[in-house]
Amino acid sequence: MVLNLAAALGRCPLIAILRGVRADEAEEIATTLEAAGIVIIEVPLNSPDPIDSIARLARRFGGRLLIGGARCGVPGRSRLSPRRAGG
């Protein structure tokens, strides 16, 4: 099952933001969040290795959780692309 934002918010109206989380920590945290009923996870693009974190989460939880990234900072500064993470 692929979630869209409306369906995910209908299941749980909270978004977990994994600010400052390293890629090697993201999967374990997401497992705990999923068990608690959280279905939307955001990885800020100013986190350590955000593209790697998003890619790992998308591979493992892509059918069950809605995984995304958000840019924080000055407009025009980010060179990261969500497509590079497979999302």
Coordinates of C-alpha atoms in Angstrom, one line a residue:
M1 CA 0.0 0.0 0.0
V2 CA 1.3 3.4 -0.9
L3 CA 0.3 6.3 1.4
N4 CA -0.6 9.7 0.3
L5 CA -0.6 12.7 2.7
A6 CA -4.3 12.8 3.3
A7 CA -4.5 9.0 4.0
A8 CA -1.5 9.2 6.3
L9 CA -2.8 12.2 8.2
G10 CA -6.1 10.4 8.5
R11 CA -4.4 7.5 10.3
C12 CA -2.3 9.8 12.6
P13 CA -2.3 13.6 12.4
L14 CA 1.3 13.8 13.7
I15 CA 4.5 14.2 11.7
A16 CA 7.8 12.9 13.3
I17 CA 10.7 15.2 12.4
L18 CA 14.0 13.4 12.7
R19 CA 16.1 16.5 13.3
G20 CA 19.9 15.9 13.7
V21 CA 19.5 12.1 13.4
R22 CA 22.3 10.2 11.6
A23 CA 21.5 7.8 8.8
D24 CA 22.6 4.8 10.9
E25 CA 20.1 5.8 13.6
A26 CA 17.1 6.5 11.4
E27 CA 15.8 3.0 10.8
E28 CA 15.7 2.1 14.5
I29 CA 13.9 5.3 15.3
A30 CA 11.4 4.8 12.5
T31 CA 10.7 1.3 13.7
T32 CA 9.8 2.7 17.2
L33 CA 7.7 5.5 15.7
E34 CA 5.8 3.0 13.5
A35 CA 5.1 0.8 16.5
A36 CA 3.7 3.9 18.2
G37 CA 1.3 4.6 15.3
I38 CA 3.2 7.4 13.6
V39 CA 3.0 7.1 9.8
I40 CA 4.7 10.3 8.5
I41 CA 8.4 10.9 9.0
E42 CA 10.3 14.0 7.8
V43 CA 14.1 14.2 7.6
P44 CA 15.2 17.9 7.5
L45 CA 17.8 18.3 4.7
N46 CA 20.2 20.0 7.1
S47 CA 20.5 16.8 9.2
P48 CA 23.6 14.7 8.9
D49 CA 23.5 12.6 5.6
P50 CA 19.8 13.4 4.9
I51 CA 19.7 11.8 1.5
D52 CA 21.1 8.5 2.9
S53 CA 18.6 8.7 5.8
I54 CA 15.6 9.2 3.4
A55 CA 16.9 6.5 1.1
R56 CA 17.2 3.9 3.9
L57 CA 13.8 4.8 5.3
A58 CA 12.1 4.7 1.9
R59 CA 13.6 1.2 1.1
R60 CA 12.6 -0.2 4.4
F61 CA 9.3 1.5 5.2
G62 CA 8.2 3.0 1.8
G63 CA 5.0 1.0 1.5
R64 CA 3.9 1.5 5.1
L65 CA 5.1 5.0 6.1
L66 CA 5.2 8.3 4.3
I67 CA 8.8 9.4 4.2
G68 CA 9.9 12.9 3.1
G69 CA 12.5 15.6 3.4
A70 CA 12.2 19.3 4.1
R71 CA 14.7 22.1 3.4
C72 CA 15.6 24.4 6.2
G73 CA 17.7 27.5 5.6
V74 CA 18.3 30.1 3.0
P75 CA 16.3 29.8 -0.3
G76 CA 18.5 28.8 -3.2
R77 CA 21.2 27.3 -1.0
S78 CA 20.2 23.6 -1.1
R79 CA 21.7 21.4 -3.9
L80 CA 20.0 18.3 -2.7
S81 CA 17.3 16.6 -4.7
P82 CA 14.7 14.1 -3.2
R83 CA 15.1 12.1 -6.4
R84 CA 18.7 11.3 -5.4
A85 CA 17.3 9.5 -2.4
G86 CA 15.0 7.3 -4.5
G87 CA 11.8 9.2 -3.3

